[in-house]
Amino acid sequence: MIDYSEPLAYRMMPKTLEDYIGQEDIIGENKVLYRTIKADRLSSIILWGPPGCGKTSLAKVISNTTKYKYIKLNAVTSGVGDIKNAIEEAQNPLLNPSGKCILFIDEIHRFNKLQQDALLPFVENGTVILIGATTENPYFEVNKALISRSMVFHLKQLTDENIFTILKRALTAENGLKDYSISIDDDTLLKIAQSANGDVRTALNTLEVAVLTTPVEKDGYITITDDIAKDCVQTRKAMFDKSGDSHYDNISAFIKSMRGSDPDATIFYLARALNAGEDPMFIARRIVIQAAEDVGLANPNALIVANSAMQAVAMVGMPEAKLILAEAAVYNAVSKKSNATYIAINKALEDVANTDTGTIPMHIRNAPAEGMQKEGYGVGYKYPHDFEKHWVEQQYLPDKMKGTKYFIPDDNIDESNFQEKK
């Protein structure tokens, strides 16, 4: 019996692998996950991917396929007590003669370390076959011991064609919208698919709202036009979670676009960050760091511009801060680049941390107290301003480091400012 009070997205969840649309790279007919599901020989797995890509749907397919008891928990509302109850249920010979269960945990990244540790012994001894679903990078968010005992499958964002196929199926499916007489062009349906930005749940919700809120015409049809569909589409946001994995991906793309001297990509990723509610001061700090790391001495003004922008953003705030951030980011993007100082400081830090670098030459040591000069402190130091062009040849590095080169000007640095003194 179909419960039409349930959302369309829930009703359209696939029942079998043959119903499942998308993720062919993972559950294609010859792929290991497909074969293990079909043979009901599944081991613990982590399903990692963006919202609406089919993680929960795949778990639902497994629940319909397995001979083992299937238990579902949501990490947002469950605790250690719920895990223990699930284990006790799995080990109860009357309720579950196999002594095993498939435990699906949605949003497993929200479990803390204690909760994840509670699962570990039962995953290890085979009582629990874990299926964890997460939108976050599991290598950062999930206990390493659990990761080592699981196969991680990275689900990709669904394509517009995948979503279009699912929408098309929803129009005629018994558990979909078959009972409605709906008139909608393929072009309009494709626009709904494209507006969902890879999230099939959003697309199905949009289609359902359009159907349920559009009056039936005299001919008995519900006609969904482009305008109606557009009105029902939720505000389109980039796939971006400012506290999650997408946050790091987007800021990485933003920095690399500046480094790669692409102002258009720089503006694009800045817009994604701002649209998702990223802290403008966080963005400003990244621009300052990039000015020093990647523009460097090829254009020293970039650091001045970036630092001024950061101060201005703090004073002005959003929404006007977007103009300041855009100006500073584009200035970095179009500037010449040099990482000579970045290389120099990292090489010096490595030497200081890992090498016997010797002692500071006596002639450049500090001699604030009377009598220290008798010990050789500061003796023989040549004051550069007493010499022509304010430079004099003398040793500054320790004897063990003499001749070491850290700062090597590259082609983008005006070498006239850094000529070797003879």
Short mmCIF file of C-alpha atoms in Angstrom, two decimals:
data_model
loop_
_atom_site.label_atom_id
_atom_site.label_comp_id
_atom_site.label_asym_id
_atom_site.label_seq_id
_atom_site.Cartn_x
_atom_site.Cartn_y
_atom_site.Cartn_z
CA MET A 1 0.00 0.00 0.00
CA ILE A 2 1.51 3.33 -1.07
CA ASP A 3 1.40 6.10 1.49
CA TYR A 4 1.01 9.28 -0.56
CA SER A 5 1.50 11.40 2.52
CA GLU A 6 5.17 10.47 2.35
CA PRO A 7 7.39 12.84 0.31
CA LEU A 8 7.93 11.92 -3.33
CA ALA A 9 11.69 11.69 -2.77
CA TYR A 10 11.11 8.99 -0.13
CA ARG A 11 8.59 7.07 -2.23
CA MET A 12 10.95 7.05 -5.22
CA MET A 13 13.85 5.46 -3.35
CA PRO A 14 14.97 2.42 -5.40
CA LYS A 15 14.12 -1.06 -4.17
CA THR A 16 16.67 -3.02 -6.21
CA LEU A 17 20.04 -2.44 -7.83
CA GLU A 18 18.30 -2.44 -11.21
CA ASP A 19 16.18 0.54 -10.04
CA TYR A 20 19.24 2.48 -8.89
CA ILE A 21 20.29 5.35 -11.16
CA GLY A 22 23.84 6.72 -11.26
CA GLN A 23 27.17 5.80 -9.61
CA GLU A 24 28.01 3.31 -12.36
CA ASP A 25 31.70 3.55 -11.43
CA ILE A 26 30.87 2.00 -8.06
CA ILE A 27 27.88 -0.29 -8.58
CA GLY A 28 28.17 -1.15 -12.24
CA GLU A 29 27.40 -4.79 -12.98
CA ASN A 30 31.04 -5.88 -12.88
CA LYS A 31 32.05 -3.77 -9.91
CA VAL A 32 32.94 -5.28 -6.54
CA LEU A 33 30.13 -3.53 -4.61
CA TYR A 34 27.50 -4.75 -7.09
CA ARG A 35 28.76 -8.32 -6.80
CA THR A 36 28.93 -8.32 -3.00
CA ILE A 37 25.42 -6.88 -2.67
CA LYS A 38 24.02 -9.43 -5.12
CA ALA A 39 25.76 -12.27 -3.31
CA ASP A 40 24.81 -10.87 0.11
CA ARG A 41 28.48 -11.06 1.11
CA LEU A 42 28.89 -7.45 2.12
CA SER A 43 31.65 -6.34 4.49
CA SER A 44 31.64 -3.01 6.34
CA ILE A 45 31.58 0.00 4.03
CA ILE A 46 31.59 3.79 4.25
CA LEU A 47 29.55 5.66 1.64
CA TRP A 48 30.96 9.15 1.18
CA GLY A 49 29.39 11.76 -1.05
CA PRO A 50 27.44 15.03 -1.31
CA PRO A 51 23.78 15.37 -0.27
CA GLY A 52 21.28 13.73 -2.60
CA CYS A 53 23.78 11.51 -4.43
CA GLY A 54 22.15 8.24 -3.37
CA LYS A 55 23.90 7.07 -0.18
CA THR A 56 20.70 6.34 1.75
CA SER A 57 19.09 4.88 -1.37
CA LEU A 58 21.96 2.43 -1.75
CA ALA A 59 21.60 1.42 1.89
CA LYS A 60 17.87 0.88 1.24
CA VAL A 61 18.71 -1.40 -1.68
CA ILE A 62 21.02 -3.41 0.56
CA SER A 63 18.30 -3.68 3.22
CA ASN A 64 15.98 -5.21 0.60
CA THR A 65 18.66 -7.64 -0.55
CA THR A 66 20.32 -8.95 2.61
CA LYS A 67 19.34 -12.00 4.63
CA TYR A 68 20.75 -10.35 7.75
CA LYS A 69 18.78 -8.22 10.15
CA TYR A 70 18.89 -4.58 9.02
CA ILE A 71 19.01 -1.82 11.65
CA LYS A 72 19.11 1.88 10.86
CA LEU A 73 20.37 4.67 13.14
CA ASN A 74 20.88 8.37 12.59
CA ALA A 75 23.99 9.78 14.25
CA VAL A 76 22.21 13.08 14.94
CA THR A 77 19.63 11.50 17.25
CA SER A 78 21.40 8.32 18.42
CA GLY A 79 23.92 7.70 21.18
CA VAL A 80 25.97 4.89 22.72
CA GLY A 81 22.79 3.46 24.29
CA ASP A 82 21.19 3.07 20.85
CA ILE A 83 24.30 1.31 19.57
CA LYS A 84 24.23 -1.12 22.52
CA ASN A 85 20.53 -1.81 21.94
CA ALA A 86 21.22 -2.58 18.28
CA ILE A 87 24.05 -4.97 19.25
CA GLU A 88 21.87 -6.74 21.83
CA GLU A 89 19.12 -7.14 19.24
CA ALA A 90 21.60 -8.56 16.72
CA GLN A 91 22.98 -11.05 19.28
CA ASN A 92 19.56 -12.22 20.51
CA PRO A 93 19.21 -15.77 19.13
CA LEU A 94 15.40 -15.64 19.24
CA LEU A 95 15.09 -12.36 17.34
CA ASN A 96 18.08 -12.89 15.09
CA PRO A 97 19.32 -16.49 14.70
CA SER A 98 22.24 -15.44 12.47
CA GLY A 99 23.77 -13.38 15.31
CA LYS A 100 24.74 -10.69 12.79
CA CYS A 101 23.19 -7.48 11.58
CA ILE A 102 23.75 -4.81 8.98
CA LEU A 103 23.83 -1.53 10.88
CA PHE A 104 23.26 1.55 8.73
CA ILE A 105 24.38 4.77 10.41
CA ASP A 106 23.41 7.92 8.54
CA GLU A 107 25.69 10.94 9.04
CA ILE A 108 28.25 8.78 10.84
CA HIS A 109 30.68 11.73 10.95
CA ARG A 110 28.45 13.23 13.66
CA PHE A 111 29.29 10.40 16.05
CA ASN A 112 31.98 11.43 18.51
CA LYS A 113 35.05 9.29 19.23
CA LEU A 114 33.39 7.51 22.17
CA GLN A 115 30.40 6.55 20.04
CA GLN A 116 32.59 5.34 17.18
CA ASP A 117 34.80 3.39 19.58
CA ALA A 118 31.70 1.62 20.93
CA LEU A 119 31.14 0.14 17.45
CA LEU A 120 34.67 -1.06 16.90
CA PRO A 121 34.77 -4.44 18.75
CA PHE A 122 31.51 -5.55 17.12
CA VAL A 123 32.66 -4.56 13.64
CA GLU A 124 35.91 -6.37 14.33
CA ASN A 125 34.29 -9.64 15.47
CA GLY A 126 31.74 -9.60 12.64
CA THR A 127 28.60 -9.09 14.73
CA VAL A 128 28.02 -5.81 12.88
CA ILE A 129 28.40 -5.19 9.18
CA LEU A 130 28.61 -1.42 9.23
CA ILE A 131 27.28 0.83 6.50
CA GLY A 132 28.18 4.41 7.33
CA ALA A 133 26.96 7.33 5.23
CA THR A 134 28.68 10.70 5.39
CA THR A 135 28.92 13.95 3.48
CA GLU A 136 32.30 14.63 5.11
CA ASN A 137 35.69 13.22 4.22
CA PRO A 138 35.75 10.00 6.31
CA TYR A 139 39.54 10.01 6.44
CA PHE A 140 39.24 13.14 8.59
CA GLU A 141 35.98 12.50 10.43
CA VAL A 142 35.76 8.73 11.06
CA ASN A 143 37.82 6.71 13.52
CA LYS A 144 40.92 5.36 11.72
CA ALA A 145 40.32 1.92 13.21
CA LEU A 146 36.83 1.84 11.64
CA ILE A 147 38.20 3.09 8.32
CA SER A 148 40.84 0.33 8.30
CA ARG A 149 38.09 -2.29 8.70
CA SER A 150 35.84 -0.85 6.01
CA MET A 151 35.85 -0.25 2.28
CA VAL A 152 35.34 3.42 1.46
CA PHE A 153 33.28 4.24 -1.64
CA HIS A 154 33.26 7.84 -2.86
CA LEU A 155 29.92 8.60 -4.50
CA LYS A 156 29.93 11.46 -6.97
CA GLN A 157 27.36 14.22 -7.49
CA LEU A 158 24.61 12.93 -9.79
CA THR A 159 24.62 14.24 -13.34
CA ASP A 160 21.76 16.28 -14.79
CA GLU A 161 21.00 13.28 -17.03
CA ASN A 162 20.77 10.96 -13.99
CA ILE A 163 18.34 13.31 -12.27
CA PHE A 164 16.31 13.84 -15.45
CA THR A 165 15.90 10.06 -15.75
CA ILE A 166 14.68 9.82 -12.15
CA LEU A 167 12.22 12.71 -12.65
CA LYS A 168 10.92 11.12 -15.83
CA ARG A 169 10.41 7.86 -13.98
CA ALA A 170 8.61 9.66 -11.12
CA LEU A 171 5.94 10.95 -13.54
CA THR A 172 4.79 7.42 -14.41
CA ALA A 173 5.75 5.31 -11.39
CA GLU A 174 3.02 3.71 -9.26
CA ASN A 175 4.70 5.05 -6.13
CA GLY A 176 5.36 8.37 -7.86
CA LEU A 177 2.98 10.73 -9.63
CA LYS A 178 1.16 8.30 -11.90
CA ASP A 179 -2.23 9.14 -10.39
CA TYR A 180 -1.85 12.76 -11.58
CA SER A 181 -2.41 13.84 -15.17
CA ILE A 182 0.67 15.95 -15.69
CA SER A 183 1.75 17.87 -18.77
CA ILE A 184 5.40 18.92 -18.69
CA ASP A 185 7.94 19.31 -21.49
CA ASP A 186 11.24 17.48 -21.33
CA ASP A 187 13.01 20.86 -21.52
CA THR A 188 11.22 22.02 -18.38
CA LEU A 189 11.97 18.75 -16.62
CA LEU A 190 15.64 19.10 -17.56
CA LYS A 191 15.69 22.63 -16.14
CA ILE A 192 14.41 21.27 -12.83
CA ALA A 193 17.18 18.65 -12.94
CA GLN A 194 19.81 21.29 -13.66
CA SER A 195 18.57 23.58 -10.88
CA ALA A 196 19.06 20.80 -8.29
CA ASN A 197 22.84 20.99 -8.61
CA GLY A 198 23.33 17.23 -8.32
CA ASP A 199 20.84 16.66 -5.48
CA VAL A 200 18.05 14.35 -6.64
CA ARG A 201 16.09 14.95 -3.44
CA THR A 202 15.88 18.66 -4.24
CA ALA A 203 14.76 17.93 -7.80
CA LEU A 204 11.99 15.54 -6.69
CA ASN A 205 10.83 17.99 -4.02
CA THR A 206 10.66 20.74 -6.64
CA LEU A 207 8.63 18.57 -9.02
CA GLU A 208 6.26 17.51 -6.24
CA VAL A 209 5.66 21.10 -5.10
CA ALA A 210 5.01 22.16 -8.69
CA VAL A 211 2.43 19.38 -9.18
CA LEU A 212 0.65 19.83 -5.84
CA THR A 213 0.39 23.63 -6.08
CA THR A 214 -0.68 23.94 -9.73
CA PRO A 215 -4.46 23.93 -10.38
CA VAL A 216 -5.98 21.30 -12.67
CA GLU A 217 -7.03 22.86 -15.98
CA LYS A 218 -10.33 22.27 -17.79
CA ASP A 219 -8.84 19.45 -19.82
CA GLY A 220 -8.00 17.64 -16.60
CA TYR A 221 -4.25 18.17 -16.83
CA ILE A 222 -1.81 19.85 -14.49
CA THR A 223 0.43 21.83 -16.82
CA ILE A 224 3.89 22.64 -15.46
CA THR A 225 5.48 25.50 -17.40
CA ASP A 226 9.01 26.89 -17.16
CA ASP A 227 7.70 29.78 -15.05
CA ILE A 228 5.92 27.47 -12.61
CA ALA A 229 8.99 25.26 -12.31
CA LYS A 230 11.24 28.26 -11.77
CA ASP A 231 8.93 29.57 -9.06
CA CYS A 232 9.08 26.20 -7.26
CA VAL A 233 12.85 25.83 -7.43
CA GLN A 234 14.46 26.60 -4.12
CA THR A 235 17.14 29.29 -4.14
CA ARG A 236 19.98 27.67 -6.01
CA LYS A 237 23.09 27.44 -3.85
CA ALA A 238 26.45 26.01 -4.74
CA MET A 239 27.20 22.61 -3.22
CA PHE A 240 29.03 24.07 -0.26
CA ASP A 241 29.04 23.45 3.46
CA LYS A 242 31.15 26.09 5.17
CA SER A 243 31.96 23.72 8.02
CA GLY A 244 32.58 20.63 5.96
CA ASP A 245 34.63 19.06 3.23
CA SER A 246 33.30 21.37 0.50
CA HIS A 247 34.58 24.31 2.54
CA TYR A 248 38.14 23.06 2.17
CA ASP A 249 37.68 22.16 -1.49
CA ASN A 250 36.32 25.61 -2.32
CA ILE A 251 38.97 27.58 -0.45
CA SER A 252 41.64 25.38 -2.03
CA ALA A 253 40.25 26.14 -5.48
CA PHE A 254 40.10 29.86 -4.61
CA ILE A 255 43.75 29.96 -3.52
CA LYS A 256 44.95 27.89 -6.48
CA SER A 257 43.06 30.13 -8.89
CA MET A 258 44.83 33.20 -7.48
CA ARG A 259 48.15 31.36 -7.63
CA GLY A 260 47.42 30.32 -11.21
CA SER A 261 46.71 33.93 -12.25
CA ASP A 262 43.09 33.27 -13.27
CA PRO A 263 40.99 36.26 -12.12
CA ASP A 264 37.71 34.77 -13.42
CA ALA A 265 38.06 31.53 -11.46
CA THR A 266 39.21 33.57 -8.45
CA ILE A 267 36.00 35.64 -8.54
CA PHE A 268 33.89 32.52 -9.09
CA TYR A 269 35.19 30.67 -6.03
CA LEU A 270 35.00 33.86 -3.97
CA ALA A 271 31.32 34.16 -4.97
CA ARG A 272 30.67 30.52 -3.98
CA ALA A 273 32.19 31.13 -0.57
CA LEU A 274 30.22 34.33 0.03
CA ASN A 275 27.00 32.77 -1.24
CA ALA A 276 27.39 29.94 1.27
CA GLY A 277 27.92 32.35 4.18
CA GLU A 278 31.68 31.96 4.58
CA ASP A 279 33.23 34.29 7.15
CA PRO A 280 34.63 37.23 5.11
CA MET A 281 37.51 37.62 7.57
CA PHE A 282 38.55 34.03 6.91
CA ILE A 283 38.66 34.81 3.19
CA ALA A 284 40.60 38.03 3.84
CA ARG A 285 43.22 36.15 5.86
CA ARG A 286 43.68 33.65 3.04
CA ILE A 287 44.26 36.53 0.59
CA VAL A 288 46.92 37.99 2.92
CA ILE A 289 48.68 34.62 3.18
CA GLN A 290 48.52 34.12 -0.58
CA ALA A 291 50.01 37.57 -1.20
CA ALA A 292 53.05 36.63 0.86
CA GLU A 293 53.34 33.01 -0.25
CA ASP A 294 52.70 33.19 -3.99
CA VAL A 295 53.03 36.82 -5.09
CA GLY A 296 55.87 37.60 -2.75
CA LEU A 297 58.63 39.92 -3.90
CA ALA A 298 57.45 39.83 -7.50
CA ASN A 299 54.98 42.48 -6.33
CA PRO A 300 55.49 43.46 -2.66
CA ASN A 301 52.51 45.83 -2.90
CA ALA A 302 50.20 42.78 -2.99
CA LEU A 303 50.78 42.18 0.72
CA ILE A 304 50.03 45.84 1.47
CA VAL A 305 46.82 45.67 -0.59
CA ALA A 306 45.77 42.39 1.05
CA ASN A 307 46.44 43.62 4.58
CA SER A 308 44.57 46.87 3.90
CA ALA A 309 41.68 44.84 2.53
CA MET A 310 41.57 42.69 5.66
CA GLN A 311 41.39 45.78 7.86
CA ALA A 312 38.71 47.32 5.64
CA VAL A 313 36.63 44.13 5.70
CA ALA A 314 36.76 44.17 9.51
CA MET A 315 35.56 47.79 9.60
CA VAL A 316 32.94 47.66 6.83
CA GLY A 317 31.45 44.15 7.04
CA MET A 318 29.09 42.52 4.57
CA PRO A 319 27.60 43.07 2.07
CA GLU A 320 30.02 45.82 0.98
CA ALA A 321 33.01 43.73 2.07
CA LYS A 322 32.50 41.63 -1.05
CA LEU A 323 33.86 44.52 -3.14
CA ILE A 324 36.98 44.80 -1.00
CA LEU A 325 37.61 41.06 -1.08
CA ALA A 326 37.09 40.93 -4.84
CA GLU A 327 39.54 43.79 -5.45
CA ALA A 328 42.26 42.25 -3.27
CA ALA A 329 41.76 38.74 -4.67
CA VAL A 330 41.88 39.89 -8.29
CA TYR A 331 44.95 42.04 -7.53
CA ASN A 332 46.69 38.88 -6.30
CA ALA A 333 45.51 36.90 -9.30
CA VAL A 334 46.82 39.37 -11.91
CA SER A 335 50.12 40.08 -10.11
CA LYS A 336 53.40 38.50 -11.12
CA LYS A 337 54.24 35.54 -8.90
CA SER A 338 57.30 34.49 -6.92
CA ASN A 339 57.62 31.92 -4.15
CA ALA A 340 61.32 32.60 -3.56
CA THR A 341 60.78 33.75 0.04
CA TYR A 342 58.41 30.82 0.71
CA ILE A 343 61.10 28.38 -0.42
CA ALA A 344 63.79 30.26 1.51
CA ILE A 345 62.06 30.27 4.90
CA ASN A 346 60.96 26.62 4.64
CA LYS A 347 64.47 25.48 3.72
CA ALA A 348 65.95 27.51 6.58
CA LEU A 349 63.41 26.10 9.06
CA GLU A 350 64.24 22.56 7.94
CA ASP A 351 67.97 23.20 8.48
CA VAL A 352 67.42 24.79 11.90
CA ALA A 353 65.22 21.89 13.02
CA ASN A 354 67.28 19.00 11.65
CA THR A 355 70.91 20.13 11.21
CA ASP A 356 73.78 21.20 13.41
CA THR A 357 73.96 24.78 12.13
CA GLY A 358 76.80 25.90 14.38
CA THR A 359 77.03 29.05 16.48
CA ILE A 360 76.43 32.71 15.74
CA PRO A 361 79.69 34.50 14.76
CA MET A 362 81.07 36.47 17.69
CA HIS A 363 81.33 39.77 15.79
CA ILE A 364 77.54 40.01 15.28
CA ARG A 365 76.54 38.91 18.77
CA ASN A 366 74.98 41.33 21.23
CA ALA A 367 77.24 42.93 23.86
CA PRO A 368 74.97 44.97 26.14
CA ALA A 369 76.88 44.47 29.37
CA GLU A 370 80.26 45.96 30.24
CA GLY A 371 83.00 43.39 29.96
CA MET A 372 81.31 41.24 27.31
CA GLN A 373 83.54 42.72 24.61
CA LYS A 374 86.51 41.29 26.51
CA GLU A 375 84.95 37.89 25.81
CA GLY A 376 84.83 38.73 22.09
CA TYR A 377 81.13 39.67 21.84
CA GLY A 378 80.63 42.24 19.04
CA VAL A 379 84.34 42.60 18.41
CA GLY A 380 85.20 43.25 14.79
CA TYR A 381 81.70 44.12 13.66
CA LYS A 382 81.61 46.46 10.66
CA TYR A 383 78.72 48.94 10.65
CA PRO A 384 77.42 48.89 7.01
CA HIS A 385 76.31 52.54 7.04
CA ASP A 386 79.91 53.60 7.54
CA PHE A 387 80.76 52.21 4.10
CA GLU A 388 80.09 53.17 0.49
CA LYS A 389 76.58 52.24 -0.65
CA HIS A 390 75.87 51.20 2.96
CA TRP A 391 77.35 47.74 2.41
CA VAL A 392 80.48 45.96 3.51
CA GLU A 393 81.55 42.38 3.07
CA GLN A 394 81.55 40.38 6.31
CA GLN A 395 80.33 36.99 7.51
CA TYR A 396 76.84 36.73 8.98
CA LEU A 397 76.10 32.98 8.84
CA PRO A 398 77.70 30.55 11.31
CA ASP A 399 80.87 28.86 10.10
CA LYS A 400 79.01 25.59 9.54
CA MET A 401 76.48 27.35 7.31
CA LYS A 402 78.89 29.58 5.43
CA GLY A 403 78.01 29.83 1.75
CA THR A 404 74.46 28.44 2.19
CA LYS A 405 71.91 30.03 -0.17
CA TYR A 406 68.29 30.27 0.93
CA PHE A 407 66.91 33.23 -0.97
CA ILE A 408 67.38 32.82 -4.72
CA PRO A 409 65.60 35.56 -6.74
CA ASP A 410 63.61 34.12 -9.62
CA ASP A 411 62.72 35.60 -13.01
CA ASN A 412 59.74 37.57 -11.69
CA ILE A 413 61.74 39.43 -9.04
CA ASP A 414 63.51 42.65 -9.96
CA GLU A 415 67.03 41.38 -9.34
CA SER A 416 68.42 44.91 -9.37
CA ASN A 417 67.18 45.15 -5.78
CA PHE A 418 69.07 42.01 -4.75
CA GLN A 419 72.42 42.22 -6.53
CA GLU A 420 75.29 40.29 -5.02
CA LYS A 421 77.72 42.73 -3.45
CA LYS A 422 81.31 42.15 -4.51
#
